[in-house]
XYZ file of C-alpha atoms in Angstrom:
95
model
C 60.441 65.847 40.870
C 60.709 62.917 38.516
C 58.722 60.814 40.978
C 55.940 63.426 40.977
C 55.781 63.393 37.189
C 55.576 59.594 37.161
C 52.836 59.633 39.820
C 50.776 62.229 37.957
C 51.250 60.363 34.699
C 50.154 57.101 36.365
C 47.052 58.791 37.789
C 46.035 60.128 34.390
C 46.674 56.725 32.787
C 44.451 55.062 35.389
C 41.660 57.564 34.706
C 42.022 57.044 30.926
C 41.807 53.285 31.397
C 38.742 53.543 33.627
C 36.973 55.778 31.098
C 37.697 53.317 28.293
C 36.535 50.346 30.391
C 33.318 52.212 31.211
C 32.699 52.988 27.536
C 33.403 49.460 26.330
C 31.338 47.936 29.130
C 28.364 50.041 28.066
C 28.603 48.483 24.608
C 28.623 44.920 25.980
C 25.570 44.612 28.244
C 25.937 40.878 28.919
C 28.985 41.640 31.093
C 26.559 42.818 33.760
C 25.062 39.331 34.035
C 28.030 38.115 36.064
C 27.738 39.442 39.654
C 31.449 39.977 40.333
C 32.096 41.710 37.029
C 28.925 43.771 37.430
C 30.089 45.060 40.821
C 33.452 46.055 39.382
C 31.821 47.791 36.412
C 29.353 49.637 38.638
C 32.262 50.800 40.807
C 34.140 52.039 37.737
C 31.002 53.784 36.479
C 30.476 55.469 39.854
C 34.049 56.795 39.704
C 33.820 58.068 36.128
C 30.263 59.430 36.084
C 31.060 62.548 38.188
C 33.604 63.492 35.529
C 31.225 62.847 32.636
C 28.016 64.406 33.957
C 29.153 68.074 33.759
C 30.253 67.496 30.176
C 26.896 65.895 29.345
C 25.057 68.846 30.885
C 27.064 71.282 28.771
C 26.573 69.196 25.643
C 22.805 69.073 26.213
C 22.757 72.832 25.615
C 24.457 72.469 22.229
C 23.294 70.840 18.985
C 25.480 67.844 19.914
C 23.162 67.099 22.824
C 20.453 65.834 20.475
C 22.717 63.274 18.822
C 22.239 59.574 19.593
C 25.973 59.087 20.265
C 27.479 60.188 23.583
C 30.667 62.122 22.858
C 31.303 63.064 26.488
C 33.971 60.339 27.062
C 35.919 61.602 24.068
C 35.711 65.172 25.311
C 36.741 64.023 28.795
C 39.804 62.243 27.407
C 40.774 65.347 25.438
C 40.324 67.586 28.485
C 42.341 65.215 30.653
C 45.128 65.213 28.086
C 45.153 69.020 27.980
C 45.165 69.171 31.788
C 48.037 66.695 31.988
C 50.055 68.718 29.490
C 49.416 71.925 31.444
C 50.467 70.278 34.713
C 53.629 68.850 33.134
C 54.505 72.225 31.605
C 54.077 73.945 34.955
C 56.187 71.310 36.686
C 58.932 71.651 34.093
C 58.963 75.436 34.463
C 59.033 75.304 38.255
C 61.723 72.658 38.586
């Protein structure tokens, strides 16, 4: 069971890291001028975008959707943290 907890924790940490890389890369556009780095960043973006797009669609229906700052990565990180805590609680209760 301990191995499962470590694996789930590692998966969530990888997703957190990819979200943060995607956010920071969007702030630094000159990173896309290097072909190798651009391919890596596009790959990361293609992995993270399916997680962010439903949140963006929901936010577009709220007053937050008209703001110039995209809060969807922050909401995604919060939701992932809540999901991880729920999974860990369930695992602790089961085992």
